[in-house]
Amino acid sequence: MNISPLCPVCNAAPETIIHAVKDCLKAQFFWNSFSPPCSAASFFGTQLMVWLRINCKLMRQCDVYELDWAIIFPIAVWVLWLNKNSIVFGKSSTPKDLKAETLAKAAEMAYLGIAEKHRKSKIRI
Ligand SMILES: [Zn+2]
């Protein structure tokens, strides 16, 4: 089988996990559109596991979206990963608005979390 070792999104660098979700130029453009609540140097300059751990715990609310970064970030990683897979498997027909998709899913998760807390508090009463 002839499989390219290059990133299917940019075709400019080897396909690795960290390239797909952080270092790809298109991923960087995507992340910059959110203005992550830390410096660009620390956001783009860390290794994969440290980067995932720090951002998944960062409970700083984004002023624009009224959602915690710890909710937006993991969903954004997942959306990037699914987008890459849809390109690999030829399911990507039209360019998607990945940011809008991320924010919609993050809002849904935040709502479900709030609804769950509300349900638990009702049970205790
Ligand atoms: Zn790439």
PDB file of C-alpha atoms and ligand atoms in Angstrom:
ATOM      1  CA  MET A   1       0.000   0.000   0.000  1.00  0.00           C
ATOM      2  CA  ASN A   2       1.185   3.476  -0.783  1.00  0.00           C
ATOM      3  CA  ILE A   3       0.350   5.626   2.254  1.00  0.00           C
ATOM      4  CA  SER A   4       1.737   9.127   2.537  1.00  0.00           C
ATOM      5  CA  PRO A   5       3.531   9.875   5.827  1.00  0.00           C
ATOM      6  CA  LEU A   6       2.542  13.525   5.462  1.00  0.00           C
ATOM      7  CA  CYS A   7      -0.245  15.353   7.249  1.00  0.00           C
ATOM      8  CA  PRO A   8      -3.414  14.964   5.154  1.00  0.00           C
ATOM      9  CA  VAL A   9      -4.532  18.494   6.055  1.00  0.00           C
ATOM     10  CA  CYS A  10      -1.456  20.508   4.993  1.00  0.00           C
ATOM     11  CA  ASN A  11       0.758  17.936   3.218  1.00  0.00           C
ATOM     12  CA  ALA A  12       3.753  19.831   4.590  1.00  0.00           C
ATOM     13  CA  ALA A  13       4.924  17.864   7.648  1.00  0.00           C
ATOM     14  CA  PRO A  14       4.987  14.285   8.936  1.00  0.00           C
ATOM     15  CA  GLU A  15       1.630  13.147  10.317  1.00  0.00           C
ATOM     16  CA  THR A  16       1.952  12.902  14.106  1.00  0.00           C
ATOM     17  CA  ILE A  17      -0.606  13.359  16.837  1.00  0.00           C
ATOM     18  CA  ILE A  18       0.859  16.638  18.031  1.00  0.00           C
ATOM     19  CA  HIS A  19       1.083  17.936  14.480  1.00  0.00           C
ATOM     20  CA  ALA A  20      -2.564  17.059  13.819  1.00  0.00           C
ATOM     21  CA  VAL A  21      -3.968  18.748  16.920  1.00  0.00           C
ATOM     22  CA  LYS A  22      -1.498  21.579  17.602  1.00  0.00           C
ATOM     23  CA  ASP A  23       1.411  22.150  15.253  1.00  0.00           C
ATOM     24  CA  CYS A  24      -0.259  21.967  11.827  1.00  0.00           C
ATOM     25  CA  LEU A  25      -0.568  25.461  10.380  1.00  0.00           C
ATOM     26  CA  LYS A  26      -4.316  24.957   9.974  1.00  0.00           C
ATOM     27  CA  ALA A  27      -4.583  23.794  13.608  1.00  0.00           C
ATOM     28  CA  GLN A  28      -2.618  26.860  14.721  1.00  0.00           C
ATOM     29  CA  PHE A  29      -4.969  29.101  12.748  1.00  0.00           C
ATOM     30  CA  PHE A  30      -7.901  27.321  14.422  1.00  0.00           C
ATOM     31  CA  TRP A  31      -6.420  27.751  17.934  1.00  0.00           C
ATOM     32  CA  ASN A  32      -5.543  31.382  17.353  1.00  0.00           C
ATOM     33  CA  SER A  33      -9.168  32.068  16.422  1.00  0.00           C
ATOM     34  CA  PHE A  34     -10.071  31.225  20.035  1.00  0.00           C
ATOM     35  CA  SER A  35      -7.357  33.363  21.628  1.00  0.00           C
ATOM     36  CA  PRO A  36      -6.378  30.730  24.222  1.00  0.00           C
ATOM     37  CA  PRO A  37      -6.205  32.172  27.768  1.00  0.00           C
ATOM     38  CA  CYS A  38      -2.410  31.834  27.997  1.00  0.00           C
ATOM     39  CA  SER A  39       0.522  33.209  26.040  1.00  0.00           C
ATOM     40  CA  ALA A  40       1.069  31.927  22.505  1.00  0.00           C
ATOM     41  CA  ALA A  41       4.593  30.870  23.498  1.00  0.00           C
ATOM     42  CA  SER A  42       3.351  28.635  26.299  1.00  0.00           C
ATOM     43  CA  PHE A  43       0.353  27.398  24.308  1.00  0.00           C
ATOM     44  CA  PHE A  44       2.330  26.376  21.210  1.00  0.00           C
ATOM     45  CA  GLY A  45       5.654  25.665  22.913  1.00  0.00           C
ATOM     46  CA  THR A  46       4.786  22.690  25.121  1.00  0.00           C
ATOM     47  CA  GLN A  47       4.922  18.962  24.527  1.00  0.00           C
ATOM     48  CA  LEU A  48       1.722  17.036  23.838  1.00  0.00           C
ATOM     49  CA  MET A  49       0.951  15.536  27.268  1.00  0.00           C
ATOM     50  CA  VAL A  50       1.844  18.718  29.157  1.00  0.00           C
ATOM     51  CA  TRP A  51      -0.176  20.767  26.679  1.00  0.00           C
ATOM     52  CA  LEU A  52      -3.223  18.493  27.099  1.00  0.00           C
ATOM     53  CA  ARG A  53      -2.961  18.387  30.901  1.00  0.00           C
ATOM     54  CA  ILE A  54      -2.528  22.146  31.387  1.00  0.00           C
ATOM     55  CA  ASN A  55      -5.315  23.159  29.014  1.00  0.00           C
ATOM     56  CA  CYS A  56      -7.795  20.550  30.263  1.00  0.00           C
ATOM     57  CA  LYS A  57      -7.396  21.972  33.775  1.00  0.00           C
ATOM     58  CA  LEU A  58      -7.444  25.654  32.856  1.00  0.00           C
ATOM     59  CA  MET A  59     -10.726  26.811  34.414  1.00  0.00           C
ATOM     60  CA  ARG A  60     -10.367  30.343  33.109  1.00  0.00           C
ATOM     61  CA  GLN A  61     -13.546  31.562  31.486  1.00  0.00           C
ATOM     62  CA  CYS A  62     -13.243  32.984  27.994  1.00  0.00           C
ATOM     63  CA  ASP A  63     -14.916  36.391  28.031  1.00  0.00           C
ATOM     64  CA  VAL A  64     -16.220  36.074  24.504  1.00  0.00           C
ATOM     65  CA  TYR A  65     -17.791  32.639  24.845  1.00  0.00           C
ATOM     66  CA  GLU A  66     -18.769  32.569  28.543  1.00  0.00           C
ATOM     67  CA  LEU A  67     -17.426  29.016  28.746  1.00  0.00           C
ATOM     68  CA  ASP A  68     -14.462  27.691  30.659  1.00  0.00           C
ATOM     69  CA  TRP A  69     -11.418  26.922  28.559  1.00  0.00           C
ATOM     70  CA  ALA A  70     -11.349  23.491  30.260  1.00  0.00           C
ATOM     71  CA  ILE A  71     -14.631  22.752  28.450  1.00  0.00           C
ATOM     72  CA  ILE A  72     -13.769  24.334  25.091  1.00  0.00           C
ATOM     73  CA  PHE A  73     -10.245  22.905  24.805  1.00  0.00           C
ATOM     74  CA  PRO A  74     -10.860  19.118  24.865  1.00  0.00           C
ATOM     75  CA  ILE A  75     -13.806  19.471  22.525  1.00  0.00           C
ATOM     76  CA  ALA A  76     -11.701  21.573  20.146  1.00  0.00           C
ATOM     77  CA  VAL A  77      -9.032  18.843  20.134  1.00  0.00           C
ATOM     78  CA  TRP A  78     -11.720  16.265  19.368  1.00  0.00           C
ATOM     79  CA  VAL A  79     -13.203  18.382  16.561  1.00  0.00           C
ATOM     80  CA  LEU A  80      -9.730  18.825  14.984  1.00  0.00           C
ATOM     81  CA  TRP A  81      -9.116  15.083  15.209  1.00  0.00           C
ATOM     82  CA  LEU A  82     -12.480  14.230  13.630  1.00  0.00           C
ATOM     83  CA  ASN A  83     -11.866  16.763  10.864  1.00  0.00           C
ATOM     84  CA  LYS A  84      -8.477  15.200  10.078  1.00  0.00           C
ATOM     85  CA  ASN A  85     -10.098  11.754   9.987  1.00  0.00           C
ATOM     86  CA  SER A  86     -12.846  12.939   7.684  1.00  0.00           C
ATOM     87  CA  ILE A  87     -10.169  14.198   5.275  1.00  0.00           C
ATOM     88  CA  VAL A  88      -8.215  10.910   5.532  1.00  0.00           C
ATOM     89  CA  PHE A  89     -11.316   8.830   4.853  1.00  0.00           C
ATOM     90  CA  GLY A  90     -12.612  11.132   2.119  1.00  0.00           C
ATOM     91  CA  LYS A  91     -15.737  12.179   3.981  1.00  0.00           C
ATOM     92  CA  SER A  92     -14.980  15.893   3.976  1.00  0.00           C
ATOM     93  CA  SER A  93     -16.965  17.416   1.146  1.00  0.00           C
ATOM     94  CA  THR A  94     -17.264  21.058   2.134  1.00  0.00           C
ATOM     95  CA  PRO A  95     -15.096  23.098   4.501  1.00  0.00           C
ATOM     96  CA  LYS A  96     -16.674  23.130   7.936  1.00  0.00           C
ATOM     97  CA  ASP A  97     -16.737  25.925  10.462  1.00  0.00           C
ATOM     98  CA  LEU A  98     -14.746  24.034  13.074  1.00  0.00           C
ATOM     99  CA  LYS A  99     -14.875  26.897  15.562  1.00  0.00           C
ATOM    100  CA  ALA A 100     -18.666  27.102  15.429  1.00  0.00           C
ATOM    101  CA  GLU A 101     -18.893  23.317  15.737  1.00  0.00           C
ATOM    102  CA  THR A 102     -16.567  23.383  18.764  1.00  0.00           C
ATOM    103  CA  LEU A 103     -18.474  26.155  20.514  1.00  0.00           C
ATOM    104  CA  ALA A 104     -21.828  24.454  19.907  1.00  0.00           C
ATOM    105  CA  LYS A 105     -20.571  21.178  21.373  1.00  0.00           C
ATOM    106  CA  ALA A 106     -18.876  22.967  24.287  1.00  0.00           C
ATOM    107  CA  ALA A 107     -22.090  24.851  25.087  1.00  0.00           C
ATOM    108  CA  GLU A 108     -23.980  21.551  25.013  1.00  0.00           C
ATOM    109  CA  MET A 109     -21.444  19.970  27.389  1.00  0.00           C
ATOM    110  CA  ALA A 110     -21.582  22.966  29.719  1.00  0.00           C
ATOM    111  CA  TYR A 111     -25.380  22.789  29.752  1.00  0.00           C
ATOM    112  CA  LEU A 112     -25.341  19.064  30.472  1.00  0.00           C
ATOM    113  CA  GLY A 113     -22.889  19.664  33.326  1.00  0.00           C
ATOM    114  CA  ILE A 114     -25.069  22.412  34.773  1.00  0.00           C
ATOM    115  CA  ALA A 115     -28.191  20.286  34.331  1.00  0.00           C
ATOM    116  CA  GLU A 116     -26.473  17.387  36.096  1.00  0.00           C
ATOM    117  CA  LYS A 117     -25.503  19.606  39.052  1.00  0.00           C
ATOM    118  CA  HIS A 118     -29.094  20.870  39.205  1.00  0.00           C
ATOM    119  CA  ARG A 119     -30.475  17.309  39.200  1.00  0.00           C
ATOM    120  CA  LYS A 120     -28.100  16.290  42.001  1.00  0.00           C
ATOM    121  CA  SER A 121     -29.085  19.286  44.097  1.00  0.00           C
ATOM    122  CA  LYS A 122     -32.779  18.426  43.673  1.00  0.00           C
ATOM    123  CA  ILE A 123     -32.156  14.889  44.842  1.00  0.00           C
ATOM    124  CA  ARG A 124     -30.551  16.097  48.054  1.00  0.00           C
ATOM    125  CA  ILE A 125     -33.521  18.331  48.987  1.00  0.00           C
TER     126      ILE A 125
HETATM  127 ZN    ZN B   1      -0.539  19.606   8.789  1.00  0.00          ZN
END
